[in-house]
Coordinates of N, CA and C in Angstrom, one line a residue:
M1 N -35.3 298.0 150.7 CA -34.7 297.1 150.4 C -33.5 297.6 150.1
P2 N -32.6 296.8 150.4 CA -31.3 297.5 150.3 C -30.3 297.4 148.9
I3 N -29.8 297.4 148.2 CA -29.0 297.9 147.5 C -27.5 298.1 146.8
V4 N -27.0 297.4 146.5 CA -25.2 297.8 147.0 C -25.0 297.8 145.4
T5 N -24.4 298.9 145.0 CA -23.4 298.4 143.5 C -21.8 298.7 144.1
V6 N -20.8 297.3 143.4 CA -19.5 297.4 143.9 C -18.9 297.5 142.6
L7 N -17.7 298.3 142.6 CA -17.6 298.6 141.6 C -16.0 297.9 141.7
Q8 N -15.5 297.4 140.4 CA -14.1 296.5 140.6 C -14.3 296.2 139.1
G9 N -12.2 295.7 139.9 CA -11.8 295.0 137.9 C -11.9 293.3 138.5
P10 N -11.5 293.0 137.8 CA -12.3 291.8 137.2 C -11.6 290.9 139.0
R11 N -12.6 289.6 139.0 CA -12.4 289.7 140.5 C -12.6 287.8 140.2
D12 N -12.2 286.6 140.9 CA -12.5 285.0 140.6 C -13.8 285.1 141.6
V13 N -14.5 284.0 140.7 CA -16.3 283.8 140.9 C -16.4 282.9 142.7
E14 N -15.3 282.6 143.4 CA -15.3 282.6 145.0 C -15.0 283.7 145.9
L15 N -14.2 284.7 145.7 CA -14.1 286.2 146.4 C -15.5 286.4 145.5
K16 N -16.1 286.8 144.8 CA -17.3 287.6 144.7 C -18.3 286.4 145.3
R17 N -18.3 285.5 145.9 CA -18.8 284.4 146.9 C -19.4 285.3 148.1
D18 N -17.6 285.4 148.3 CA -17.6 285.5 149.8 C -18.1 286.6 149.4
L19 N -17.7 287.8 149.1 CA -18.2 289.2 149.6 C -19.2 289.5 149.3
V20 N -20.2 289.3 148.5 CA -21.6 289.3 148.6 C -22.7 288.9 149.8
R21 N -22.0 287.8 150.5 CA -22.2 287.1 151.6 C -22.3 288.3 153.0
R22 N -20.6 288.4 152.6 CA -20.2 289.4 153.7 C -21.3 290.8 154.2
I23 N -21.8 291.4 152.4 CA -22.2 292.1 152.5 C -23.7 291.9 153.0
T24 N -24.2 291.4 152.7 CA -25.0 290.8 152.7 C -25.4 290.6 154.7
D25 N -24.6 289.6 155.3 CA -24.8 289.6 156.6 C -24.4 291.0 157.3
A26 N -23.7 291.7 156.5 CA -23.6 293.4 157.3 C -24.7 293.8 157.4
F27 N -25.4 294.2 156.1 CA -27.2 295.1 156.5 C -27.7 293.9 157.3
V28 N -27.5 292.6 157.0 CA -28.8 292.1 158.0 C -28.3 292.4 159.6
D29 N -27.4 292.8 159.9 CA -27.1 292.8 161.3 C -27.5 294.4 161.4
A30 N -27.2 295.2 160.3 CA -26.4 297.2 160.8 C -28.9 297.1 160.5
Y31 N -29.0 296.7 160.0 CA -30.5 297.4 159.4 C -31.3 296.8 160.1
K32 N -31.3 295.1 160.6 CA -32.0 294.7 161.1 C -32.9 293.5 159.7
V33 N -32.8 293.5 158.6 CA -33.4 293.7 157.4 C -33.2 291.7 157.0
P34 N -34.1 291.0 156.4 CA -34.3 290.3 155.8 C -32.9 289.8 155.1
A35 N -32.1 288.4 155.0 CA -31.3 288.2 154.2 C -31.9 288.8 152.6
E36 N -33.4 288.3 152.4 CA -33.4 288.0 150.6 C -34.1 289.6 150.6
T37 N -33.7 290.3 151.2 CA -34.3 291.8 150.7 C -32.9 292.2 150.4
V38 N -31.6 291.8 150.4 CA -30.4 292.6 150.2 C -30.2 291.9 148.7
Q39 N -30.0 293.0 148.1 CA -29.0 293.2 147.1 C -27.8 293.5 146.7
V40 N -27.1 292.6 145.9 CA -25.7 293.3 145.6 C -25.5 293.3 144.3
W41 N -25.2 294.2 143.4 CA -24.9 294.3 141.6 C -22.6 294.8 142.2
I42 N -22.6 293.5 141.6 CA -21.2 293.8 141.2 C -20.6 294.3 139.6
Q43 N -20.3 295.4 139.4 CA -19.7 295.8 137.9 C -18.4 295.6 137.9
E44 N -17.9 294.7 136.7 CA -16.3 294.3 136.7 C -16.4 295.5 135.9
T45 N -15.0 295.8 135.7 CA -14.5 296.7 134.7 C -13.6 296.3 134.4
P46 N -12.9 295.7 133.4 CA -11.5 295.1 132.6 C -10.0 296.1 132.9
P47 N -9.2 295.8 133.4 CA -8.2 296.7 133.7 C -7.6 297.8 132.3
E48 N -7.8 297.2 131.3 CA -7.5 298.4 129.9 C -8.5 299.6 130.4
S49 N -9.9 299.5 131.5 CA -10.5 300.6 131.1 C -10.8 301.2 132.3
W50 N -10.0 300.9 133.6 CA -10.3 301.7 133.6 C -8.0 302.6 134.6
S51 N -7.9 303.2 134.9 CA -7.2 304.0 135.0 C -7.3 304.7 136.7
L52 N -5.7 305.2 137.0 CA -5.4 305.6 138.5 C -4.3 306.7 138.3
A53 N -4.2 307.8 138.6 CA -3.6 308.5 138.7 C -2.7 308.6 137.0
G54 N -3.5 308.8 135.9 CA -3.3 308.8 134.5 C -2.5 307.7 133.9
T55 N -2.4 306.4 135.2 CA -1.9 305.1 134.2 C -3.4 304.3 134.5
L56 N -3.3 303.3 133.0 CA -4.6 302.0 133.1 C -3.6 301.4 134.0
I57 N -4.9 300.8 134.4 CA -4.4 299.4 135.6 C -3.9 298.5 134.7
A58 N -4.2 298.6 133.6 CA -3.5 297.5 132.6 C -2.1 297.2 132.5
D59 N -1.5 298.9 132.9 CA 0.1 299.4 132.5 C 0.8 299.2 133.7
K60 N 0.3 298.8 135.2 CA 0.4 299.0 136.4 C 1.6 297.4 136.5

């Protein structure tokens, strides 16, 4: 069973629905596994808890 973890900032639920559908479809196509076996975990990190190049995303 494939398990995919997506680390990202907060996103709208509709965008997440689309993302998990596309990821599932990619595994079904590439690995020929049933969609029911593909798990996608989304871990969202708030912008004040994430940085890029030494600057908090919240400050950009």
